[in-house]
PDB file of C-alpha atoms and ligand atoms in Angstrom:
ATOM      1  CA  GLN A 180      57.481  16.483 -19.233  1.00 48.00           C
ATOM      2  CA  PRO A 181      60.424  14.027 -19.554  1.00 55.00           C
ATOM      3  CA  PRO A 182      59.725  10.370 -18.716  1.00 60.00           C
ATOM      4  CA  SER A 183      60.438   9.335 -15.095  1.00 67.00           C
ATOM      5  CA  THR A 184      63.868   7.774 -14.984  1.00 80.00           C
ATOM      6  CA  ILE A 185      66.223   6.507 -12.315  1.00 87.00           C
ATOM      7  CA  SER A 186      69.918   7.036 -12.982  1.00 88.00           C
ATOM      8  CA  PRO A 187      72.234   3.970 -13.106  1.00 91.00           C
ATOM      9  CA  SER A 188      74.399   5.558 -10.368  1.00 90.00           C
ATOM     10  CA  LEU A 189      71.372   5.794  -8.069  1.00 92.00           C
ATOM     11  CA  LEU A 190      70.393   2.199  -8.809  1.00 92.00           C
ATOM     12  CA  SER A 191      73.912   1.079  -8.005  1.00 93.00           C
ATOM     13  CA  LEU A 192      73.885   2.947  -4.650  1.00 93.00           C
ATOM     14  CA  LEU A 193      70.555   1.388  -3.738  1.00 95.00           C
ATOM     15  CA  ALA A 194      71.761  -2.084  -4.713  1.00 94.00           C
ATOM     16  CA  SER A 195      74.606  -1.941  -2.178  1.00 93.00           C
ATOM     17  CA  SER A 196      72.676  -0.036   0.501  1.00 95.00           C
ATOM     18  CA  PRO A 197      74.018  -0.361   4.050  1.00 95.00           C
ATOM     19  CA  PHE A 198      70.504   0.577   5.263  1.00 97.00           C
ATOM     20  CA  LYS A 199      68.645  -2.188   3.404  1.00 97.00           C
ATOM     21  CA  ASN A 200      65.899  -3.836   5.496  1.00 97.00           C
ATOM     22  CA  ARG A 201      67.431  -2.504   8.697  1.00 98.00           C
ATOM     23  CA  HIS A 202      65.839  -0.565  11.544  1.00 98.00           C
ATOM     24  CA  VAL A 203      66.743   3.127  11.886  1.00 98.00           C
ATOM     25  CA  LEU A 204      66.717   3.637  15.647  1.00 98.00           C
ATOM     26  CA  SER A 205      69.725   5.729  16.614  1.00 97.00           C
ATOM     27  CA  VAL A 206      72.464   7.714  14.925  1.00 97.00           C
ATOM     28  CA  ASN A 207      74.913   5.467  16.809  1.00 95.00           C
ATOM     29  CA  GLN A 208      74.258   2.767  14.194  1.00 97.00           C
ATOM     30  CA  TYR A 209      75.955   4.654  11.376  1.00 97.00           C
ATOM     31  CA  THR A 210      79.477   5.209  10.106  1.00 97.00           C
ATOM     32  CA  ARG A 211      80.681   8.258   8.258  1.00 96.00           C
ATOM     33  CA  GLN A 212      80.653   6.146   5.080  1.00 97.00           C
ATOM     34  CA  ASP A 213      76.946   5.322   5.650  1.00 97.00           C
ATOM     35  CA  LEU A 214      76.232   9.045   5.959  1.00 97.00           C
ATOM     36  CA  HIS A 215      78.127   9.679   2.748  1.00 97.00           C
ATOM     37  CA  VAL A 216      75.918   7.144   0.927  1.00 97.00           C
ATOM     38  CA  LEU A 217      72.774   8.703   2.424  1.00 98.00           C
ATOM     39  CA  PHE A 218      73.743  12.226   1.379  1.00 98.00           C
ATOM     40  CA  THR A 219      74.784  11.133  -2.121  1.00 97.00           C
ATOM     41  CA  VAL A 220      71.365   9.533  -2.580  1.00 97.00           C
ATOM     42  CA  ALA A 221      69.674  12.612  -1.056  1.00 98.00           C
ATOM     43  CA  GLN A 222      71.393  14.769  -3.675  1.00 97.00           C
ATOM     44  CA  GLU A 223      70.101  12.426  -6.399  1.00 96.00           C
ATOM     45  CA  MET A 224      66.618  12.792  -4.881  1.00 97.00           C
ATOM     46  CA  ARG A 225      66.911  16.568  -4.909  1.00 97.00           C
ATOM     47  CA  LEU A 226      67.820  16.571  -8.593  1.00 95.00           C
ATOM     48  CA  GLY A 227      65.229  13.909  -9.409  1.00 95.00           C
ATOM     49  CA  VAL A 228      62.379  15.802  -7.719  1.00 96.00           C
ATOM     50  CA  GLN A 229      63.426  19.048  -9.414  1.00 95.00           C
ATOM     51  CA  ARG A 230      63.498  17.330 -12.830  1.00 94.00           C
ATOM     52  CA  GLN A 231      60.562  14.952 -12.705  1.00 94.00           C
ATOM     53  CA  GLY A 232      58.646  15.318  -9.406  1.00 96.00           C
ATOM     54  CA  ILE A 233      58.352  11.581  -8.780  1.00 95.00           C
ATOM     55  CA  LEU A 234      61.020   8.860  -8.881  1.00 96.00           C
ATOM     56  CA  PRO A 235      59.280   5.491  -9.233  1.00 95.00           C
ATOM     57  CA  ILE A 236      61.551   3.453  -6.948  1.00 96.00           C
ATOM     58  CA  LEU A 237      59.115   2.140  -4.315  1.00 97.00           C
ATOM     59  CA  GLN A 238      55.985   1.535  -6.397  1.00 96.00           C
ATOM     60  CA  SER A 239      55.268  -1.822  -4.776  1.00 96.00           C
ATOM     61  CA  LYS A 240      55.868  -0.654  -1.195  1.00 98.00           C
ATOM     62  CA  VAL A 241      53.629   0.564   1.633  1.00 98.00           C
ATOM     63  CA  LEU A 242      54.792   2.696   4.578  1.00 98.00           C
ATOM     64  CA  CYS A 243      52.846   2.829   7.867  1.00 98.00           C
ATOM     65  CA  THR A 244      53.299   5.892  10.044  1.00 98.00           C
ATOM     66  CA  MET A 245      52.160   6.172  13.653  1.00 98.00           C
ATOM     67  CA  PHE A 246      52.732   9.297  15.719  1.00 98.00           C
ATOM     68  CA  PHE A 247      51.884   9.099  19.424  1.00 97.00           C
ATOM     69  CA  GLU A 248      53.091  12.716  19.765  1.00 96.00           C
ATOM     70  CA  PRO A 249      52.147  15.682  17.568  1.00 96.00           C
ATOM     71  CA  SER A 250      54.095  16.187  14.342  1.00 97.00           C
ATOM     72  CA  THR A 251      53.794  18.267  11.217  1.00 98.00           C
ATOM     73  CA  ARG A 252      57.177  18.019   9.469  1.00 98.00           C
ATOM     74  CA  THR A 253      58.238  14.467  10.242  1.00 98.00           C
ATOM     75  CA  SER A 254      54.837  12.973   9.472  1.00 98.00           C
ATOM     76  CA  ALA A 255      54.176  15.064   6.345  1.00 98.00           C
ATOM     77  CA  SER A 256      57.685  14.710   4.939  1.00 98.00           C
ATOM     78  CA  PHE A 257      57.718  10.906   5.319  1.00 98.00           C
ATOM     79  CA  ASP A 258      54.311  10.790   3.661  1.00 98.00           C
ATOM     80  CA  ALA A 259      55.454  13.090   0.851  1.00 98.00           C
ATOM     81  CA  ALA A 260      58.763  11.229   0.503  1.00 98.00           C
ATOM     82  CA  MET A 261      57.017   7.877   0.085  1.00 98.00           C
ATOM     83  CA  GLN A 262      54.594   9.297  -2.448  1.00 98.00           C
ATOM     84  CA  ARG A 263      57.383  10.969  -4.420  1.00 98.00           C
ATOM     85  CA  LEU A 264      59.019   7.541  -4.607  1.00 98.00           C
ATOM     86  CA  GLY A 265      55.824   6.089  -6.074  1.00 97.00           C
ATOM     87  CA  GLY A 266      54.911   4.205  -2.874  1.00 98.00           C
ATOM     88  CA  ARG A 267      51.836   4.338  -0.657  1.00 98.00           C
ATOM     89  CA  THR A 268      51.322   5.342   2.949  1.00 98.00           C
ATOM     90  CA  ILE A 269      48.962   4.445   5.767  1.00 98.00           C
ATOM     91  CA  ALA A 270      48.872   7.042   8.554  1.00 97.00           C
ATOM     92  CA  ILE A 271      47.417   5.619  11.764  1.00 96.00           C
ATOM     93  CA  ASN A 272      45.503   8.149  13.839  1.00 93.00           C
ATOM     94  CA  THR A 273      46.489   7.364  17.428  1.00 93.00           C
ATOM     95  CA  THR A 274      43.383   8.940  18.940  1.00 93.00           C
ATOM     96  CA  HIS A 275      41.210   6.493  16.970  1.00 93.00           C
ATOM     97  CA  SER A 276      43.520   3.498  17.248  1.00 96.00           C
ATOM     98  CA  SER A 277      43.174   0.482  19.495  1.00 96.00           C
ATOM     99  CA  THR A 278      45.818   2.001  21.757  1.00 96.00           C
ATOM    100  CA  GLN A 279      42.761   3.737  23.259  1.00 96.00           C
ATOM    101  CA  LYS A 280      41.450   0.265  24.139  1.00 97.00           C
ATOM    102  CA  GLY A 281      44.652  -0.616  25.946  1.00 97.00           C
ATOM    103  CA  GLU A 282      46.620  -2.330  23.171  1.00 97.00           C
ATOM    104  CA  THR A 283      50.339  -2.465  23.928  1.00 97.00           C
ATOM    105  CA  LEU A 284      53.010  -0.904  21.734  1.00 97.00           C
ATOM    106  CA  GLN A 285      54.385  -4.325  20.839  1.00 98.00           C
ATOM    107  CA  ASP A 286      50.993  -5.617  19.648  1.00 98.00           C
ATOM    108  CA  THR A 287      50.409  -2.408  17.708  1.00 98.00           C
ATOM    109  CA  ILE A 288      53.774  -2.788  16.009  1.00 98.00           C
ATOM    110  CA  ARG A 289      53.147  -6.479  15.213  1.00 98.00           C
ATOM    111  CA  THR A 290      49.871  -5.358  13.617  1.00 98.00           C
ATOM    112  CA  LEU A 291      51.417  -2.649  11.436  1.00 98.00           C
ATOM    113  CA  GLY A 292      54.056  -5.147  10.328  1.00 98.00           C
ATOM    114  CA  CYS A 293      51.257  -7.207   8.755  1.00 98.00           C
ATOM    115  CA  TYR A 294      50.254  -4.293   6.521  1.00 98.00           C
ATOM    116  CA  GLY A 295      53.310  -2.188   5.724  1.00 98.00           C
ATOM    117  CA  ASP A 296      56.866  -2.786   4.524  1.00 98.00           C
ATOM    118  CA  ALA A 297      58.247  -0.358   7.130  1.00 98.00           C
ATOM    119  CA  VAL A 298      56.896   1.657  10.065  1.00 98.00           C
ATOM    120  CA  VAL A 299      57.736   5.225  11.061  1.00 98.00           C
ATOM    121  CA  LEU A 300      57.100   5.592  14.795  1.00 98.00           C
ATOM    122  CA  ARG A 301      57.102   8.620  17.080  1.00 98.00           C
ATOM    123  CA  HIS A 302      56.479   7.912  20.747  1.00 97.00           C
ATOM    124  CA  PRO A 303      56.953   9.797  24.037  1.00 96.00           C
ATOM    125  CA  GLU A 304      58.920   6.998  25.738  1.00 97.00           C
ATOM    126  CA  ASN A 305      62.692   6.830  25.368  1.00 96.00           C
ATOM    127  CA  GLU A 306      62.627   3.028  25.100  1.00 97.00           C
ATOM    128  CA  SER A 307      59.852   2.929  22.479  1.00 98.00           C
ATOM    129  CA  ALA A 308      62.071   2.595  19.410  1.00 98.00           C
ATOM    130  CA  ALA A 309      63.991  -0.347  20.890  1.00 98.00           C
ATOM    131  CA  THR A 310      60.749  -2.013  22.014  1.00 98.00           C
ATOM    132  CA  ALA A 311      59.203  -1.581  18.567  1.00 98.00           C
ATOM    133  CA  ALA A 312      62.285  -2.989  16.858  1.00 98.00           C
ATOM    134  CA  LYS A 313      62.212  -6.036  19.098  1.00 98.00           C
ATOM    135  CA  PHE A 314      58.705  -6.992  17.998  1.00 98.00           C
ATOM    136  CA  SER A 315      58.534  -5.679  14.436  1.00 98.00           C
ATOM    137  CA  PRO A 316      58.776  -7.989  11.421  1.00 97.00           C
ATOM    138  CA  VAL A 317      59.594  -4.949   9.225  1.00 98.00           C
ATOM    139  CA  PRO A 318      62.066  -2.048   9.599  1.00 98.00           C
ATOM    140  CA  ILE A 319      61.204   0.555  12.249  1.00 98.00           C
ATOM    141  CA  ILE A 320      62.203   4.130  11.498  1.00 98.00           C
ATOM    142  CA  ASN A 321      62.455   6.178  14.671  1.00 98.00           C
ATOM    143  CA  GLY A 322      60.602   9.470  14.198  1.00 98.00           C
ATOM    144  CA  GLY A 323      61.512  10.624  17.720  1.00 97.00           C
ATOM    145  CA  ASN A 324      61.626   8.621  20.963  1.00 97.00           C
ATOM    146  CA  GLY A 325      60.934  10.778  24.014  1.00 94.00           C
ATOM    147  CA  SER A 326      63.757  13.204  24.710  1.00 91.00           C
ATOM    148  CA  ARG A 327      66.408  10.722  23.563  1.00 93.00           C
ATOM    149  CA  GLU A 328      66.841  10.841  19.786  1.00 94.00           C
ATOM    150  CA  HIS A 329      65.467  11.979  16.452  1.00 96.00           C
ATOM    151  CA  PRO A 330      67.884  10.345  14.031  1.00 97.00           C
ATOM    152  CA  THR A 331      66.215  11.287  10.758  1.00 98.00           C
ATOM    153  CA  GLN A 332      66.151  14.936  11.856  1.00 98.00           C
ATOM    154  CA  ALA A 333      69.888  14.750  12.489  1.00 98.00           C
ATOM    155  CA  PHE A 334      70.408  13.300   9.000  1.00 98.00           C
ATOM    156  CA  LEU A 335      68.492  16.150   7.422  1.00 98.00           C
ATOM    157  CA  ASP A 336      70.247  18.706   9.621  1.00 98.00           C
ATOM    158  CA  LEU A 337      73.654  17.518   8.446  1.00 98.00           C
ATOM    159  CA  PHE A 338      72.453  17.418   4.845  1.00 98.00           C
ATOM    160  CA  THR A 339      71.242  21.015   5.272  1.00 98.00           C
ATOM    161  CA  ILE A 340      74.664  22.142   6.512  1.00 98.00           C
ATOM    162  CA  ARG A 341      76.409  20.389   3.598  1.00 98.00           C
ATOM    163  CA  GLU A 342      74.053  21.811   0.989  1.00 98.00           C
ATOM    164  CA  GLU A 343      74.044  25.334   2.440  1.00 98.00           C
ATOM    165  CA  LEU A 344      77.727  25.708   3.358  1.00 98.00           C
ATOM    166  CA  GLY A 345      79.391  23.153   1.059  1.00 98.00           C
ATOM    167  CA  THR A 346      81.094  21.223   3.873  1.00 97.00           C
ATOM    168  CA  VAL A 347      80.844  20.386   7.549  1.00 97.00           C
ATOM    169  CA  THR A 348      84.578  20.264   8.147  1.00 97.00           C
ATOM    170  CA  GLY A 349      86.089  23.279   9.879  1.00 98.00           C
ATOM    171  CA  LEU A 350      82.791  24.820  10.977  1.00 98.00           C
ATOM    172  CA  THR A 351      81.764  26.222  14.338  1.00 98.00           C
ATOM    173  CA  VAL A 352      78.293  25.029  15.307  1.00 98.00           C
ATOM    174  CA  THR A 353      76.501  26.788  18.165  1.00 98.00           C
ATOM    175  CA  PHE A 354      73.567  25.042  19.820  1.00 98.00           C
ATOM    176  CA  THR A 355      71.156  27.241  21.780  1.00 97.00           C
ATOM    177  CA  GLY A 356      67.916  26.694  23.660  1.00 96.00           C
ATOM    178  CA  ASP A 357      66.673  23.536  25.290  1.00 95.00           C
ATOM    179  CA  LEU A 358      69.709  21.288  25.053  1.00 96.00           C
ATOM    180  CA  LYS A 359      68.422  19.100  27.871  1.00 95.00           C
ATOM    181  CA  TYR A 360      65.207  17.836  26.287  1.00 93.00           C
ATOM    182  CA  GLY A 361      65.890  18.695  22.624  1.00 92.00           C
ATOM    183  CA  ARG A 362      66.299  15.249  21.075  1.00 93.00           C
ATOM    184  CA  THR A 363      67.327  16.691  17.708  1.00 94.00           C
ATOM    185  CA  VAL A 364      70.374  18.231  19.400  1.00 96.00           C
ATOM    186  CA  HIS A 365      71.310  14.912  21.027  1.00 95.00           C
ATOM    187  CA  SER A 366      71.281  13.126  17.682  1.00 95.00           C
ATOM    188  CA  LEU A 367      73.051  15.861  15.720  1.00 97.00           C
ATOM    189  CA  VAL A 368      75.830  16.283  18.296  1.00 97.00           C
ATOM    190  CA  LYS A 369      76.560  12.559  17.998  1.00 96.00           C
ATOM    191  CA  LEU A 370      76.761  12.695  14.199  1.00 96.00           C
ATOM    192  CA  LEU A 371      79.050  15.725  14.345  1.00 97.00           C
ATOM    193  CA  GLN A 372      81.597  13.506  16.120  1.00 96.00           C
ATOM    194  CA  TYR A 373      82.577  12.311  12.626  1.00 96.00           C
ATOM    195  CA  TYR A 374      83.642  15.786  11.541  1.00 97.00           C
ATOM    196  CA  GLU A 375      86.270  18.307  12.495  1.00 97.00           C
ATOM    197  CA  VAL A 376      84.028  20.936  14.065  1.00 98.00           C
ATOM    198  CA  ARG A 377      83.971  23.238  17.062  1.00 98.00           C
ATOM    199  CA  ILE A 378      80.818  23.063  19.154  1.00 98.00           C
ATOM    200  CA  ASN A 379      79.463  25.857  21.361  1.00 98.00           C
ATOM    201  CA  LEU A 380      76.746  25.091  23.905  1.00 98.00           C
ATOM    202  CA  VAL A 381      74.519  27.993  24.938  1.00 98.00           C
ATOM    203  CA  ALA A 382      71.768  27.273  27.465  1.00 97.00           C
ATOM    204  CA  PRO A 383      70.729  28.148  30.997  1.00 96.00           C
ATOM    205  CA  LYS A 384      72.029  25.583  33.499  1.00 95.00           C
ATOM    206  CA  ALA A 385      68.554  24.068  33.879  1.00 94.00           C
ATOM    207  CA  LEU A 386      68.484  23.303  30.129  1.00 95.00           C
ATOM    208  CA  ALA A 387      72.070  22.105  29.736  1.00 96.00           C
ATOM    209  CA  LEU A 388      72.992  19.143  27.537  1.00 97.00           C
ATOM    210  CA  PRO A 389      72.743  15.778  29.375  1.00 96.00           C
ATOM    211  CA  ASN A 390      76.136  14.771  30.754  1.00 96.00           C
ATOM    212  CA  GLU A 391      76.462  11.615  28.680  1.00 95.00           C
ATOM    213  CA  VAL A 392      76.072  13.623  25.432  1.00 95.00           C
ATOM    214  CA  ARG A 393      78.293  16.479  26.641  1.00 97.00           C
ATOM    215  CA  GLU A 394      81.039  14.028  27.563  1.00 97.00           C
ATOM    216  CA  GLN A 395      81.197  12.814  23.974  1.00 95.00           C
ATOM    217  CA  ILE A 396      81.913  16.357  22.808  1.00 97.00           C
ATOM    218  CA  VAL A 397      84.562  16.793  25.484  1.00 97.00           C
ATOM    219  CA  ALA A 398      86.186  13.445  24.632  1.00 97.00           C
ATOM    220  CA  SER A 399      86.384  14.343  20.943  1.00 96.00           C
ATOM    221  CA  GLY A 400      87.998  17.722  21.753  1.00 97.00           C
ATOM    222  CA  GLN A 401      85.191  19.588  19.963  1.00 98.00           C
ATOM    223  CA  LEU A 402      83.817  21.620  22.873  1.00 98.00           C
ATOM    224  CA  ALA A 403      84.788  25.262  22.322  1.00 98.00           C
ATOM    225  CA  VAL A 404      82.601  27.510  24.504  1.00 98.00           C
ATOM    226  CA  GLU A 405      79.869  26.918  27.063  1.00 98.00           C
ATOM    227  CA  SER A 406      77.724  29.867  28.066  1.00 98.00           C
ATOM    228  CA  GLU A 407      74.348  30.674  29.569  1.00 97.00           C
ATOM    229  CA  THR A 408      73.896  33.606  27.192  1.00 96.00           C
ATOM    230  CA  LEU A 409      74.332  34.062  23.465  1.00 97.00           C
ATOM    231  CA  THR A 410      77.070  36.690  23.459  1.00 98.00           C
ATOM    232  CA  PRO A 411      78.062  38.744  20.368  1.00 98.00           C
ATOM    233  CA  GLU A 412      81.468  36.984  20.451  1.00 98.00           C
ATOM    234  CA  ILE A 413      79.867  33.536  20.215  1.00 98.00           C
ATOM    235  CA  VAL A 414      77.554  34.645  17.412  1.00 98.00           C
ATOM    236  CA  ALA A 415      80.428  36.269  15.494  1.00 98.00           C
ATOM    237  CA  LYS A 416      82.410  33.016  15.457  1.00 98.00           C
ATOM    238  CA  SER A 417      79.498  30.742  14.496  1.00 98.00           C
ATOM    239  CA  ASP A 418      78.946  29.245  11.058  1.00 98.00           C
ATOM    240  CA  VAL A 419      75.755  27.505  12.156  1.00 98.00           C
ATOM    241  CA  LEU A 420      73.418  28.795  14.856  1.00 98.00           C
ATOM    242  CA  TYR A 421      71.188  25.838  15.733  1.00 98.00           C
ATOM    243  CA  CYS A 422      68.203  27.030  17.798  1.00 98.00           C
ATOM    244  CA  THR A 423      65.707  24.852  19.621  1.00 96.00           C
ATOM    245  CA  ARG A 424      62.316  25.253  21.252  1.00 95.00           C
ATOM    246  CA  VAL A 425      62.005  24.896  25.013  1.00 95.00           C
ATOM    247  CA  GLN A 426      60.137  21.585  25.159  1.00 90.00           C
ATOM    248  CA  LYS A 427      57.140  22.389  27.345  1.00 92.00           C
ATOM    249  CA  GLU A 428      55.787  18.841  27.077  1.00 90.00           C
ATOM    250  CA  ARG A 429      58.858  17.367  28.817  1.00 91.00           C
ATOM    251  CA  PHE A 430      58.861  19.645  31.881  1.00 93.00           C
ATOM    252  CA  PRO A 431      57.784  18.147  35.207  1.00 89.00           C
ATOM    253  CA  SER A 432      56.737  21.643  36.368  1.00 91.00           C
ATOM    254  CA  LEU A 433      54.927  24.288  34.306  1.00 94.00           C
ATOM    255  CA  ASP A 434      56.335  27.032  36.558  1.00 94.00           C
ATOM    256  CA  GLU A 435      59.843  25.947  35.609  1.00 92.00           C
ATOM    257  CA  TYR A 436      58.868  26.025  31.919  1.00 93.00           C
ATOM    258  CA  GLU A 437      57.436  29.554  32.285  1.00 92.00           C
ATOM    259  CA  ARG A 438      60.646  30.682  33.974  1.00 92.00           C
ATOM    260  CA  LEU A 439      62.844  29.312  31.176  1.00 92.00           C
ATOM    261  CA  LYS A 440      60.779  29.504  28.003  1.00 92.00           C
ATOM    262  CA  ASP A 441      62.047  32.859  26.761  1.00 89.00           C
ATOM    263  CA  SER A 442      65.603  32.687  28.064  1.00 89.00           C
ATOM    264  CA  LEU A 443      67.252  32.718  24.623  1.00 94.00           C
ATOM    265  CA  ILE A 444      65.773  34.688  21.758  1.00 95.00           C
ATOM    266  CA  VAL A 445      67.381  35.224  18.358  1.00 98.00           C
ATOM    267  CA  ASP A 446      66.324  38.423  16.619  1.00 98.00           C
ATOM    268  CA  ASN A 447      67.905  40.919  14.231  1.00 98.00           C
ATOM    269  CA  SER A 448      69.914  42.472  17.051  1.00 98.00           C
ATOM    270  CA  VAL A 449      71.634  39.089  17.486  1.00 98.00           C
ATOM    271  CA  LEU A 450      72.144  38.561  13.760  1.00 98.00           C
ATOM    272  CA  LYS A 451      73.915  41.898  13.356  1.00 98.00           C
ATOM    273  CA  HIS A 452      76.981  40.279  14.981  1.00 98.00           C
ATOM    274  CA  ALA A 453      76.906  37.220  12.685  1.00 98.00           C
ATOM    275  CA  LYS A 454      78.947  36.422   9.600  1.00 98.00           C
ATOM    276  CA  SER A 455      77.166  37.059   6.311  1.00 98.00           C
ATOM    277  CA  THR A 456      77.530  33.336   5.587  1.00 98.00           C
ATOM    278  CA  MET A 457      76.214  32.057   8.911  1.00 98.00           C
ATOM    279  CA  ILE A 458      73.026  30.001   8.759  1.00 98.00           C
ATOM    280  CA  VAL A 459      70.291  29.895  11.379  1.00 98.00           C
ATOM    281  CA  MET A 460      68.777  26.440  11.733  1.00 98.00           C
ATOM    282  CA  HIS A 461      65.857  25.161  13.791  1.00 98.00           C
ATOM    283  CA  PRO A 462      64.140  21.765  13.627  1.00 97.00           C
ATOM    284  CA  LEU A 463      60.809  23.596  14.146  1.00 98.00           C
ATOM    285  CA  PRO A 464      58.174  24.119  15.371  1.00 96.00           C
ATOM    286  CA  ARG A 465      59.295  27.343  17.048  1.00 96.00           C
ATOM    287  CA  ASN A 466      57.727  29.451  19.750  1.00 94.00           C
ATOM    288  CA  ASN A 467      59.448  32.739  20.606  1.00 94.00           C
ATOM    289  CA  GLU A 468      63.081  31.642  20.284  1.00 96.00           C
ATOM    290  CA  ILE A 469      63.439  33.026  16.758  1.00 98.00           C
ATOM    291  CA  SER A 470      61.671  36.327  16.091  1.00 98.00           C
ATOM    292  CA  GLU A 471      59.667  36.436  12.892  1.00 98.00           C
ATOM    293  CA  GLU A 472      61.760  39.399  11.693  1.00 98.00           C
ATOM    294  CA  VAL A 473      64.631  36.911  11.192  1.00 98.00           C
ATOM    295  CA  ASP A 474      62.571  34.998   8.596  1.00 98.00           C
ATOM    296  CA  PHE A 475      63.332  37.729   6.057  1.00 98.00           C
ATOM    297  CA  ASP A 476      67.095  37.375   6.437  1.00 98.00           C
ATOM    298  CA  GLN A 477      68.747  35.100   3.845  1.00 98.00           C
ATOM    299  CA  ARG A 478      70.691  33.488   6.699  1.00 98.00           C
ATOM    300  CA  ALA A 479      67.454  32.022   8.045  1.00 98.00           C
ATOM    301  CA  ALA A 480      67.806  28.465   6.738  1.00 98.00           C
ATOM    302  CA  TYR A 481      65.051  26.826   8.803  1.00 98.00           C
ATOM    303  CA  PHE A 482      62.398  26.818   6.095  1.00 98.00           C
ATOM    304  CA  ARG A 483      64.866  25.495   3.495  1.00 98.00           C
ATOM    305  CA  GLN A 484      65.868  22.892   6.115  1.00 98.00           C
ATOM    306  CA  MET A 485      62.348  21.402   5.893  1.00 98.00           C
ATOM    307  CA  ARG A 486      62.739  20.911   2.155  1.00 98.00           C
ATOM    308  CA  TYR A 487      66.105  19.181   2.667  1.00 98.00           C
ATOM    309  CA  GLY A 488      64.152  16.885   5.001  1.00 98.00           C
ATOM    310  CA  LEU A 489      62.067  15.684   2.077  1.00 98.00           C
ATOM    311  CA  TYR A 490      65.144  14.683   0.058  1.00 98.00           C
ATOM    312  CA  THR A 491      66.846  13.085   3.057  1.00 98.00           C
ATOM    313  CA  ARG A 492      63.788  11.031   3.968  1.00 98.00           C
ATOM    314  CA  MET A 493      63.297   9.991   0.330  1.00 98.00           C
ATOM    315  CA  ALA A 494      66.908   8.811   0.335  1.00 98.00           C
ATOM    316  CA  LEU A 495      66.464   6.925   3.584  1.00 98.00           C
ATOM    317  CA  LEU A 496      63.258   5.196   2.490  1.00 98.00           C
ATOM    318  CA  ALA A 497      64.805   4.205  -0.837  1.00 98.00           C
ATOM    319  CA  LEU A 498      67.917   2.852   0.904  1.00 98.00           C
ATOM    320  CA  VAL A 499      65.855   0.870   3.435  1.00 98.00           C
ATOM    321  CA  LEU A 500      63.150  -0.425   1.095  1.00 98.00           C
ATOM    322  CA  ALA A 501      64.459  -0.652  -2.482  1.00 94.00           C
ATOM    323  CA  ALA A 502      64.586  -4.274  -3.662  1.00 82.00           C
TER     324      ALA A 502
HETATM  325  N1   CP B1133      61.303  18.764  13.451  1.00 50.65           N
HETATM  326  C1   CP B1133      60.229  18.009  13.786  1.00 50.65           C
HETATM  327  O1   CP B1133      60.367  16.866  14.253  1.00 50.65           O
HETATM  328  O2   CP B1133      59.040  18.597  13.528  1.00 50.65           O
HETATM  329  P1   CP B1133      57.618  17.936  13.824  1.00 50.65           P
HETATM  330  O3   CP B1133      57.522  17.767  15.313  1.00 50.65           O
HETATM  331  O4   CP B1133      56.618  18.875  13.253  1.00 50.65           O
HETATM  332  O5   CP B1133      57.611  16.575  13.157  1.00 50.65           O
END
């Protein structure tokens, strides 16, 4: 086992970090150059983990995580990322927290700021990330705020595309599923504005992308095709097929959810029209929108995508917290 080392190039990137001590609330905060720094560090993390398992960059730091909505990937990957950087984590269980006694979000956040050097927060309200940032003495990392954004998922999604396909430039990215409530789509679409891409939107009208997000795609000239069904022609032209779950928890009516939940399903009969190099992505968890038979196709990138999330979140934590 070689000794744990940190390369001089990584140290230099961390020293001039544009993320240092800053909140991570929305993808709107970042330039293409910031993304470049993040992905360069994420690549260093990938190599570092493969070589030595742990990179002792945040040994003196503590990360608090608090998820007011269920999570497996975001919570576990932030925890794993912090531990692989030599730091420590405190995961607050919301069902046993003083939120149950009526404590406000701002008081909860002030409290966590007394114990941790940064806080990862997931919350069902769209305004929660901004509220937390207003009252927090330490950086807030938005782990998903209602149906609005999931910035760290968008970072890892872009990193996945770069690692899997070598570049983002020139690609056709097709989004399918719940584009209305799918916050990962909202964040990723905004980041794609920095790249020369064509974007296809495939969703029933009731699950269409919110106008304000769609207008950004139109304004940038990226919108290629809009459709209510995933046609063979759309699949054949796609380099990335980004699927999303229909977000039951956001629906005002369960009947409406039942009507829409299985409207778009990707199975092997869909993939037979796809390029051999196309990748299928999904932020997960999934329900029925990707059949399990697809898991055995090399183009299914959604499990690899979770691993890229570890490297991306390690990079982000190091860039926010390294001294
Ligand atoms: N992609 C994602 O946010 O997954 P979790 O809800 O499991 O964190």
